[in-house]
CSV table of C-alpha atoms in Angstrom, one decimal:
chain,number,residue,atom,x,y,z
A,19,UNK,CA,142.9,43.4,-12.9
A,20,UNK,CA,142.3,46.6,-11.3
A,21,UNK,CA,138.7,46.5,-11.5
A,22,UNK,CA,138.6,43.2,-9.8
A,23,UNK,CA,140.8,44.5,-7.2
A,24,UNK,CA,138.8,47.7,-6.4
A,25,UNK,CA,135.9,45.4,-5.3
A,26,UNK,CA,138.1,44.0,-2.4
A,27,UNK,CA,137.8,40.4,-3.0
A,28,UNK,CA,139.4,38.3,-0.8
A,29,UNK,CA,141.7,36.3,-2.4
A,30,UNK,CA,131.8,34.1,-32.8
A,31,UNK,CA,130.4,32.8,-34.9
A,32,UNK,CA,127.6,35.1,-35.9
A,33,UNK,CA,124.3,33.0,-36.8
A,34,UNK,CA,122.0,35.9,-37.8
A,35,UNK,CA,119.3,33.5,-39.4
A,36,UNK,CA,116.4,35.9,-39.5
A,37,UNK,CA,113.4,33.5,-38.7
A,38,UNK,CA,111.2,36.4,-38.4
A,39,UNK,CA,107.6,36.4,-37.8
A,40,UNK,CA,105.3,39.2,-38.8
A,41,UNK,CA,102.6,38.4,-36.3
A,42,UNK,CA,102.1,36.2,-33.1
A,43,UNK,CA,101.2,32.5,-33.6
A,44,UNK,CA,97.8,32.7,-31.7
A,45,UNK,CA,96.3,34.0,-28.7
A,46,UNK,CA,94.3,32.2,-25.9
A,47,UNK,CA,92.4,34.4,-23.4
A,48,UNK,CA,95.0,36.8,-22.3
A,49,UNK,CA,98.1,34.6,-23.3
A,50,UNK,CA,99.7,35.0,-26.8
A,51,UNK,CA,102.3,32.8,-28.4
A,52,UNK,CA,104.8,34.9,-29.7
A,53,UNK,CA,107.0,32.0,-31.1
A,54,UNK,CA,107.0,28.2,-31.2
A,55,UNK,CA,110.1,26.6,-31.8
A,56,UNK,CA,110.9,24.0,-34.4
A,57,UNK,CA,114.0,22.3,-33.3
A,58,UNK,CA,115.8,24.3,-36.3
A,59,UNK,CA,115.6,27.6,-34.5
A,60,UNK,CA,116.0,25.9,-31.1
A,61,UNK,CA,114.3,23.5,-28.8
A,62,UNK,CA,113.8,23.4,-25.0
A,63,UNK,CA,114.1,27.1,-23.8
A,64,UNK,CA,115.1,27.6,-20.1
A,65,UNK,CA,116.1,30.4,-17.8
A,66,UNK,CA,114.3,33.8,-17.5
A,67,UNK,CA,114.2,36.1,-20.4
A,68,UNK,CA,115.9,39.5,-20.1
A,69,UNK,CA,114.7,42.7,-21.8
A,70,UNK,CA,117.2,44.4,-23.9
A,71,UNK,CA,117.8,48.4,-24.5
A,72,UNK,CA,115.9,48.0,-27.7
A,73,UNK,CA,112.8,46.6,-26.0
A,74,UNK,CA,113.2,43.0,-27.1
A,75,UNK,CA,113.6,40.2,-25.3
A,76,UNK,CA,116.7,37.8,-25.2
A,77,UNK,CA,117.2,34.3,-24.1
A,78,UNK,CA,118.5,30.6,-24.8
A,79,UNK,CA,117.6,27.1,-25.5
A,80,UNK,CA,119.5,24.3,-24.4
A,81,UNK,CA,119.1,22.2,-27.4
A,82,UNK,CA,118.2,22.6,-31.2
A,83,UNK,CA,119.4,25.2,-33.6
A,84,UNK,CA,121.8,25.2,-36.4
A,85,UNK,CA,124.2,22.5,-34.6
A,86,UNK,CA,121.7,21.0,-32.1
A,87,UNK,CA,123.6,22.5,-29.0
A,88,UNK,CA,121.5,25.6,-28.3
A,89,UNK,CA,120.7,29.1,-29.3
A,90,UNK,CA,120.9,32.4,-28.2
A,91,UNK,CA,117.7,34.4,-29.5
A,92,UNK,CA,116.0,37.5,-29.8
A,93,UNK,CA,112.2,38.2,-29.8
A,94,UNK,CA,110.2,41.4,-29.6
A,95,UNK,CA,106.6,41.9,-28.4
A,96,UNK,CA,105.2,41.5,-31.7
A,97,UNK,CA,106.6,38.1,-32.2
A,98,UNK,CA,109.7,38.9,-34.4
A,99,UNK,CA,112.1,36.3,-33.7
A,100,UNK,CA,115.8,36.0,-34.8
A,101,UNK,CA,118.9,33.7,-33.9
A,102,UNK,CA,121.8,35.8,-32.4
A,103,UNK,CA,124.2,32.7,-31.9
A,104,UNK,CA,124.3,29.1,-32.4
A,105,UNK,CA,126.4,26.9,-29.8
A,106,UNK,CA,128.9,25.2,-31.8
A,107,UNK,CA,129.5,21.2,-32.0
A,108,UNK,CA,132.6,21.3,-30.2
A,109,UNK,CA,133.1,23.6,-27.2
A,110,UNK,CA,130.5,25.5,-24.9
A,111,UNK,CA,127.1,24.6,-25.4
A,112,UNK,CA,123.6,23.4,-24.0
A,113,UNK,CA,123.2,26.4,-21.7
A,114,UNK,CA,120.5,25.9,-19.0
A,115,UNK,CA,120.3,29.5,-17.3
A,116,UNK,CA,119.1,32.7,-18.6
A,117,UNK,CA,121.1,35.9,-19.6
A,118,UNK,CA,122.0,38.7,-17.7
A,119,UNK,CA,122.2,42.6,-19.3
A,120,UNK,CA,125.2,44.3,-17.9
A,121,UNK,CA,125.6,48.2,-18.0
A,122,UNK,CA,128.0,47.6,-20.7
A,123,UNK,CA,125.4,46.8,-23.0
A,124,UNK,CA,126.4,43.2,-23.3
A,125,UNK,CA,124.5,40.1,-22.4
A,126,UNK,CA,126.4,37.5,-20.0
A,127,UNK,CA,125.6,33.9,-19.4
A,128,UNK,CA,127.0,30.7,-18.8
A,129,UNK,CA,127.3,27.0,-20.3
A,130,UNK,CA,127.5,23.8,-17.5
A,131,UNK,CA,130.1,22.0,-19.5
A,132,UNK,CA,132.1,21.6,-22.6
A,133,UNK,CA,131.8,19.0,-25.1
A,134,UNK,CA,133.2,17.4,-28.2
A,135,UNK,CA,130.4,15.5,-30.3
A,136,UNK,CA,130.8,16.1,-33.8
A,137,UNK,CA,127.6,15.0,-35.6
A,138,UNK,CA,126.6,13.0,-32.6
A,139,UNK,CA,123.3,14.2,-30.9
A,140,UNK,CA,123.8,16.4,-27.7
A,141,UNK,CA,122.0,14.0,-25.5
A,142,UNK,CA,124.1,11.2,-26.6
A,143,UNK,CA,126.4,9.6,-23.9
A,144,UNK,CA,129.0,9.1,-26.7
A,145,UNK,CA,129.7,12.7,-26.5
A,146,UNK,CA,132.7,13.6,-24.8
A,147,UNK,CA,132.0,15.8,-22.0
A,148,UNK,CA,135.0,17.7,-20.1
A,149,UNK,CA,135.6,20.8,-18.1
A,150,UNK,CA,133.2,22.6,-15.8
A,151,UNK,CA,131.7,24.9,-18.4
A,152,UNK,CA,132.1,28.3,-19.5
A,153,UNK,CA,131.0,32.1,-18.7
A,154,UNK,CA,130.3,34.1,-22.1
A,155,UNK,CA,129.5,37.4,-23.4
A,156,UNK,CA,127.4,38.1,-26.4
A,157,UNK,CA,126.5,41.4,-28.0
A,158,UNK,CA,123.0,42.3,-29.4
A,159,UNK,CA,124.4,41.8,-32.9
A,160,UNK,CA,125.4,38.0,-32.0
A,161,UNK,CA,129.3,38.8,-31.4
A,162,UNK,CA,129.9,36.0,-29.0
A,163,UNK,CA,133.2,36.0,-26.6
A,164,UNK,CA,134.0,33.3,-24.1
A,165,UNK,CA,135.7,34.9,-21.0
A,166,UNK,CA,136.4,31.9,-19.0
A,167,UNK,CA,136.7,28.2,-19.2
A,168,UNK,CA,136.3,26.2,-16.0
A,169,UNK,CA,138.5,23.3,-17.0
A,170,UNK,CA,141.0,22.8,-14.4
A,171,UNK,CA,141.0,20.8,-11.2
A,172,UNK,CA,139.0,22.3,-8.1
A,173,UNK,CA,137.6,24.9,-10.3
A,174,UNK,CA,133.6,25.2,-9.7
A,175,UNK,CA,131.3,23.9,-12.4
A,176,UNK,CA,129.0,26.6,-13.4
A,177,UNK,CA,125.2,25.9,-13.2
A,178,UNK,CA,123.1,28.9,-12.4
A,179,UNK,CA,122.5,32.2,-13.7
A,180,UNK,CA,124.8,35.2,-13.2
A,181,UNK,CA,123.9,38.1,-10.8
A,182,UNK,CA,125.0,41.7,-11.8
A,183,UNK,CA,126.5,43.4,-8.6
A,184,UNK,CA,127.9,46.3,-10.5
A,185,UNK,CA,131.6,47.6,-10.7
A,186,UNK,CA,131.9,45.2,-13.7
A,187,UNK,CA,131.3,42.3,-11.6
A,188,UNK,CA,129.1,39.1,-11.8
A,189,UNK,CA,128.5,36.5,-9.1
A,190,UNK,CA,127.6,33.0,-10.0
A,191,UNK,CA,126.8,29.6,-8.2
A,192,UNK,CA,128.0,26.0,-9.1
A,193,UNK,CA,126.8,22.6,-8.8
A,194,UNK,CA,130.1,20.5,-8.6
A,195,UNK,CA,133.7,21.4,-7.7
A,196,UNK,CA,135.0,23.4,-5.1
A,197,UNK,CA,136.6,22.2,-1.6
A,198,UNK,CA,133.9,19.5,-1.3
A,199,UNK,CA,132.9,18.7,-4.7
A,200,UNK,CA,129.5,20.0,-4.0
A,201,UNK,CA,129.8,23.5,-5.7
A,202,UNK,CA,130.0,27.0,-4.2
A,203,UNK,CA,129.9,30.5,-5.2
A,204,UNK,CA,132.3,32.5,-7.7
A,205,UNK,CA,132.9,35.9,-8.9
A,206,UNK,CA,133.9,36.8,-12.4
A,207,UNK,CA,135.0,40.5,-13.9
A,208,UNK,CA,133.5,41.3,-17.5
A,209,UNK,CA,136.9,40.9,-18.9
A,210,UNK,CA,137.2,37.4,-17.5
A,211,UNK,CA,139.1,37.3,-14.3
A,212,UNK,CA,137.7,34.5,-12.3
A,213,UNK,CA,137.6,34.3,-8.3
A,214,UNK,CA,136.1,31.5,-6.2
A,215,UNK,CA,134.7,32.8,-3.2
A,216,UNK,CA,133.0,30.2,-1.3
A,217,UNK,CA,132.7,26.2,-1.1
A,218,UNK,CA,129.4,24.7,0.2
A,219,UNK,CA,129.8,22.4,2.9
A,220,UNK,CA,126.8,20.4,3.0
A,221,UNK,CA,125.3,19.7,6.5
A,222,UNK,CA,126.4,23.3,7.7
A,223,UNK,CA,125.7,25.5,4.8
A,224,UNK,CA,123.9,23.3,2.3
A,225,UNK,CA,124.9,22.2,-1.1
A,226,UNK,CA,124.6,22.1,-4.3
A,227,UNK,CA,122.7,24.8,-5.5
A,228,UNK,CA,121.0,25.5,-8.9
A,229,UNK,CA,119.5,29.1,-8.4
A,230,UNK,CA,121.2,32.3,-8.8
A,231,UNK,CA,122.1,34.8,-6.3
A,232,UNK,CA,120.0,37.8,-5.1
A,233,UNK,CA,121.9,41.0,-3.8
A,234,UNK,CA,119.9,42.4,-0.9
A,235,UNK,CA,119.4,45.9,0.0
A,236,UNK,CA,121.8,45.4,2.7
A,237,UNK,CA,124.7,44.5,0.3
A,238,UNK,CA,124.9,40.7,1.2
A,239,UNK,CA,123.7,37.8,-1.3
A,240,UNK,CA,120.9,35.5,-0.8
A,241,UNK,CA,120.4,32.0,-2.4
A,242,UNK,CA,119.1,28.4,-1.9
A,243,UNK,CA,120.7,25.1,-1.9
A,244,UNK,CA,118.6,22.1,-3.1
A,245,UNK,CA,120.4,19.7,-0.8
A,246,UNK,CA,122.4,19.8,2.5
A,247,UNK,CA,121.3,21.5,5.8
A,248,UNK,CA,120.3,19.8,9.0
A,249,UNK,CA,117.8,17.6,7.2
A,250,UNK,CA,119.5,17.4,3.8
A,251,UNK,CA,116.4,19.2,2.3
A,252,UNK,CA,118.2,22.4,1.2
A,253,UNK,CA,118.8,25.5,2.8
A,254,UNK,CA,118.4,29.6,2.3
A,255,UNK,CA,121.4,31.2,3.0
A,256,UNK,CA,123.3,34.7,3.1
A,257,UNK,CA,126.6,35.2,1.8
A,258,UNK,CA,128.6,38.6,2.6
A,259,UNK,CA,130.8,39.8,-0.4
A,260,UNK,CA,133.9,38.5,0.8
A,261,UNK,CA,132.6,34.9,0.6
A,262,UNK,CA,131.2,34.0,4.4
A,263,UNK,CA,128.1,31.8,4.2
A,264,UNK,CA,125.6,31.5,6.9
A,265,UNK,CA,122.6,29.4,6.7
A,266,UNK,CA,119.3,31.4,7.4
A,267,UNK,CA,116.9,28.5,7.2
A,268,UNK,CA,117.3,24.5,6.8
A,269,UNK,CA,114.1,23.0,5.1
A,270,UNK,CA,112.7,19.8,7.0
A,271,UNK,CA,111.1,18.2,3.9
A,272,UNK,CA,107.8,18.3,5.4
A,273,UNK,CA,105.1,21.2,5.3
A,274,UNK,CA,107.9,23.7,4.5
A,275,UNK,CA,108.8,21.8,1.5
A,276,UNK,CA,112.2,20.6,0.3
A,277,UNK,CA,115.0,21.2,-2.3
A,278,UNK,CA,114.5,24.9,-3.4
A,279,UNK,CA,116.2,25.3,-6.7
A,280,UNK,CA,115.4,28.8,-7.9
A,281,UNK,CA,116.5,32.4,-7.3
A,282,UNK,CA,114.9,34.4,-4.7
A,283,UNK,CA,113.2,37.7,-5.1
A,284,UNK,CA,113.4,40.5,-2.5
A,285,UNK,CA,110.2,42.0,-2.4
A,286,UNK,CA,109.3,45.7,-1.8
A,287,UNK,CA,108.5,44.6,2.0
A,288,UNK,CA,112.1,43.5,2.4
A,289,UNK,CA,111.3,39.9,2.7
A,290,UNK,CA,112.7,37.3,0.2
A,291,UNK,CA,110.5,35.2,-1.6
A,292,UNK,CA,111.0,31.6,-3.4
A,293,UNK,CA,109.6,28.3,-3.9
A,294,UNK,CA,110.5,24.6,-2.7
A,295,UNK,CA,110.1,21.2,-4.0
A,296,UNK,CA,106.7,19.6,-2.5
A,297,UNK,CA,105.2,22.6,-3.9
A,298,UNK,CA,105.3,25.6,-1.3
A,299,UNK,CA,105.8,29.2,-2.0
A,300,UNK,CA,107.5,30.8,1.0
A,301,UNK,CA,108.8,34.2,2.3
A,302,UNK,CA,111.7,34.6,4.6
A,303,UNK,CA,113.1,37.6,6.3
A,304,UNK,CA,116.8,38.3,6.7
A,305,UNK,CA,116.7,37.2,10.0
A,306,UNK,CA,115.6,33.7,8.9
A,307,UNK,CA,112.0,33.4,9.9
A,308,UNK,CA,110.3,31.3,7.2
A,309,UNK,CA,106.6,31.6,6.5
A,310,UNK,CA,104.8,29.1,3.9
A,311,UNK,CA,102.5,31.4,2.0
A,312,UNK,CA,101.0,28.7,-0.3
A,313,UNK,CA,101.1,25.0,-0.8
A,314,UNK,CA,100.1,23.5,-4.2
A,315,UNK,CA,97.6,20.6,-4.4
A,316,UNK,CA,98.0,19.9,-8.1
A,317,UNK,CA,95.1,21.3,-9.4
A,318,UNK,CA,96.5,24.9,-9.0
A,319,UNK,CA,100.1,23.6,-9.9
A,320,UNK,CA,103.1,21.5,-8.8
A,321,UNK,CA,106.7,22.4,-8.4
A,322,UNK,CA,107.5,26.3,-8.3
A,323,UNK,CA,110.1,27.5,-11.0
A,324,UNK,CA,112.8,30.1,-10.7
A,325,UNK,CA,112.3,33.6,-9.7
A,326,UNK,CA,109.0,35.2,-8.7
A,327,UNK,CA,108.1,38.6,-10.2
A,328,UNK,CA,106.8,41.5,-8.2
A,329,UNK,CA,104.1,43.7,-10.0
A,330,UNK,CA,103.5,47.5,-9.2
A,331,UNK,CA,100.2,46.2,-8.2
A,332,UNK,CA,101.7,44.3,-5.2
A,333,UNK,CA,101.0,40.9,-6.5
A,334,UNK,CA,103.8,38.1,-6.7
A,335,UNK,CA,103.6,36.3,-10.3
A,336,UNK,CA,105.1,33.0,-11.0
A,337,UNK,CA,104.8,29.5,-12.7
A,338,UNK,CA,104.4,26.0,-11.8
A,339,UNK,CA,106.1,23.1,-13.8
A,340,UNK,CA,103.2,21.0,-13.9
A,341,UNK,CA,99.6,20.5,-12.4
A,342,UNK,CA,96.6,22.4,-13.7
A,343,UNK,CA,93.8,21.0,-15.8
A,344,UNK,CA,96.5,19.9,-18.5
A,345,UNK,CA,99.2,18.9,-16.2
A,346,UNK,CA,101.1,21.3,-18.2
A,347,UNK,CA,101.9,24.0,-15.6
A,348,UNK,CA,100.3,27.3,-14.5
A,349,UNK,CA,100.9,30.9,-14.3
A,350,UNK,CA,99.7,32.2,-11.2
A,351,UNK,CA,99.6,35.3,-8.8
A,352,UNK,CA,100.0,35.5,-4.9
A,353,UNK,CA,99.6,38.3,-2.6
A,354,UNK,CA,102.7,38.7,-0.1
A,355,UNK,CA,100.7,37.8,3.0
A,356,UNK,CA,99.6,34.4,1.2
A,357,UNK,CA,95.9,35.4,1.8
A,358,UNK,CA,94.8,35.8,-1.9
A,359,UNK,CA,96.0,33.0,-4.7
A,360,UNK,CA,94.8,33.1,-8.2
A,361,UNK,CA,95.7,30.9,-11.2
A,362,UNK,CA,95.8,33.2,-14.1
A,363,UNK,CA,96.5,30.5,-16.9
A,364,UNK,CA,96.8,26.9,-17.3
A,365,UNK,CA,99.2,25.9,-20.1
A,366,UNK,CA,98.1,23.6,-22.7
A,367,UNK,CA,100.0,21.5,-25.4
A,368,UNK,CA,99.0,23.8,-28.1
A,369,UNK,CA,100.6,26.8,-26.4
A,370,UNK,CA,103.5,25.0,-24.6
A,371,UNK,CA,103.8,23.3,-21.4
A,372,UNK,CA,106.2,22.8,-18.5
A,373,UNK,CA,107.6,26.3,-17.7
A,374,UNK,CA,111.1,26.0,-16.1
A,375,UNK,CA,111.7,29.8,-15.7
A,376,UNK,CA,109.5,32.5,-14.0
A,377,UNK,CA,108.1,35.3,-15.9
A,378,UNK,CA,109.4,38.8,-16.1
A,379,UNK,CA,107.5,42.0,-16.6
A,380,UNK,CA,108.1,43.6,-20.0
A,381,UNK,CA,108.1,47.6,-20.0
A,382,UNK,CA,104.6,47.5,-21.6
A,383,UNK,CA,103.4,46.0,-18.3
A,384,UNK,CA,102.9,42.5,-19.9
A,385,UNK,CA,104.4,39.2,-18.5
A,386,UNK,CA,106.9,37.3,-20.5
A,387,UNK,CA,108.4,33.9,-20.5
A,388,UNK,CA,109.1,30.4,-22.1
A,389,UNK,CA,107.7,26.8,-21.7
A,390,UNK,CA,110.1,24.2,-22.4
A,391,UNK,CA,107.7,21.3,-23.8
A,392,UNK,CA,105.0,20.9,-26.5
A,393,UNK,CA,104.0,24.1,-28.4
A,394,UNK,CA,103.6,24.0,-32.3
A,395,UNK,CA,104.0,21.1,-34.3
A,396,UNK,CA,107.8,20.1,-33.3
A,397,UNK,CA,106.8,20.3,-29.6
A,398,UNK,CA,109.9,22.1,-29.0
A,399,UNK,CA,108.8,24.6,-26.4
A,400,UNK,CA,107.5,28.3,-26.9
A,401,UNK,CA,107.6,32.0,-25.8
A,402,UNK,CA,104.6,33.9,-24.5
A,403,UNK,CA,103.4,36.8,-23.5
A,404,UNK,CA,100.6,37.6,-20.9
A,405,UNK,CA,98.2,40.6,-20.7
A,406,UNK,CA,97.4,41.7,-17.2
A,407,UNK,CA,95.3,44.7,-18.2
A,408,UNK,CA,91.9,43.1,-17.2
A,409,UNK,CA,93.7,42.3,-13.6
A,410,UNK,CA,95.0,45.8,-12.8
A,411,UNK,CA,92.0,46.8,-10.4
A,412,UNK,CA,92.4,44.2,-8.2
A,413,UNK,CA,95.3,44.8,-5.5
A,414,UNK,CA,96.2,42.4,-2.6
A,415,UNK,CA,96.0,43.7,0.8
A,416,UNK,CA,98.5,45.9,1.9
A,417,UNK,CA,101.7,44.4,3.6
A,418,UNK,CA,103.4,44.9,6.7
A,419,UNK,CA,106.9,46.1,6.1
A,420,UNK,CA,107.9,45.5,9.5
A,421,UNK,CA,107.9,41.9,8.9
A,422,UNK,CA,111.0,42.1,6.9
A,423,UNK,CA,113.0,43.3,9.9
């Protein structure tokens, strides 16, 4: 309790099935498939990967695995793959957001629900679903601990990824629950002390939200809602550490897009970058001035997925859910002024399609991510790496940092 109070808030089973691969499956141009899921080791990976202290990458699948309710996995840059934890048939399961690594060396994550299904398939409506999900901790050796169960009236139903704010604290967003049953924001300590911070209000603040929060350099938190706001098309909001939410921008559903559902990235110029439904990539200042940087036309992608990544070359890197030659989604890069855009890769059924999370940069300079559909004979999704070596010489125009002010 003392650690939580110091922040001044207002208010195991181990399944180490070593399904190791000695080499990646195949390479196509600059993209290498590190692992293709086959349902027995997971199905439908979602959420961004996170790189651990050992250099390997950790992530989740929503379905598949030993019990059918998802897995936590580890994969290294060579494609060596293993399962850390299998979610059980009864209890927390089917995570939809990636993990976050804290300074204590543990990974933290959420599940959106509790279930009692027995041998019933996880997507069968006969499963008994209850509660608002869980917040959990997992060690690199697979030791799993449930920190908090949200199964009481009025508590928020967790949905988005957690955000590390230091001081042994994590912030998260929810899709349901709260004062208006459209979600809100909560904080939780690494020892499981839970505090609701704010409830979304709909028309004034937006809500619900599916993305995570981003802590700005000013100490405030920035995020998006996929509904609500003046036009019921979603918002970008700012929240102070004590839970006061201010709407920075309300999407109109027109040329600016609608229903943003990912986590924002604060760029090196101070602006925040994200994507919206309708196929737009945008930049927004802390003062609420929004600029559409790119609008997808289907040939170069459709639907921006999750957080963008900024490279040391000054480009923004991201994925689209669909579009491209195969309608399987694209990997692209974009200059921060929006003047330069390039499709780097169009996903194919052989590699896997439909990336539902953005890529991250590994310590080796490659991009790493997952795709949720197709990929391999079981069509259960895959993990990829993309080599940027050939592109390093091309840098976008210098950005004007003054625009962020």
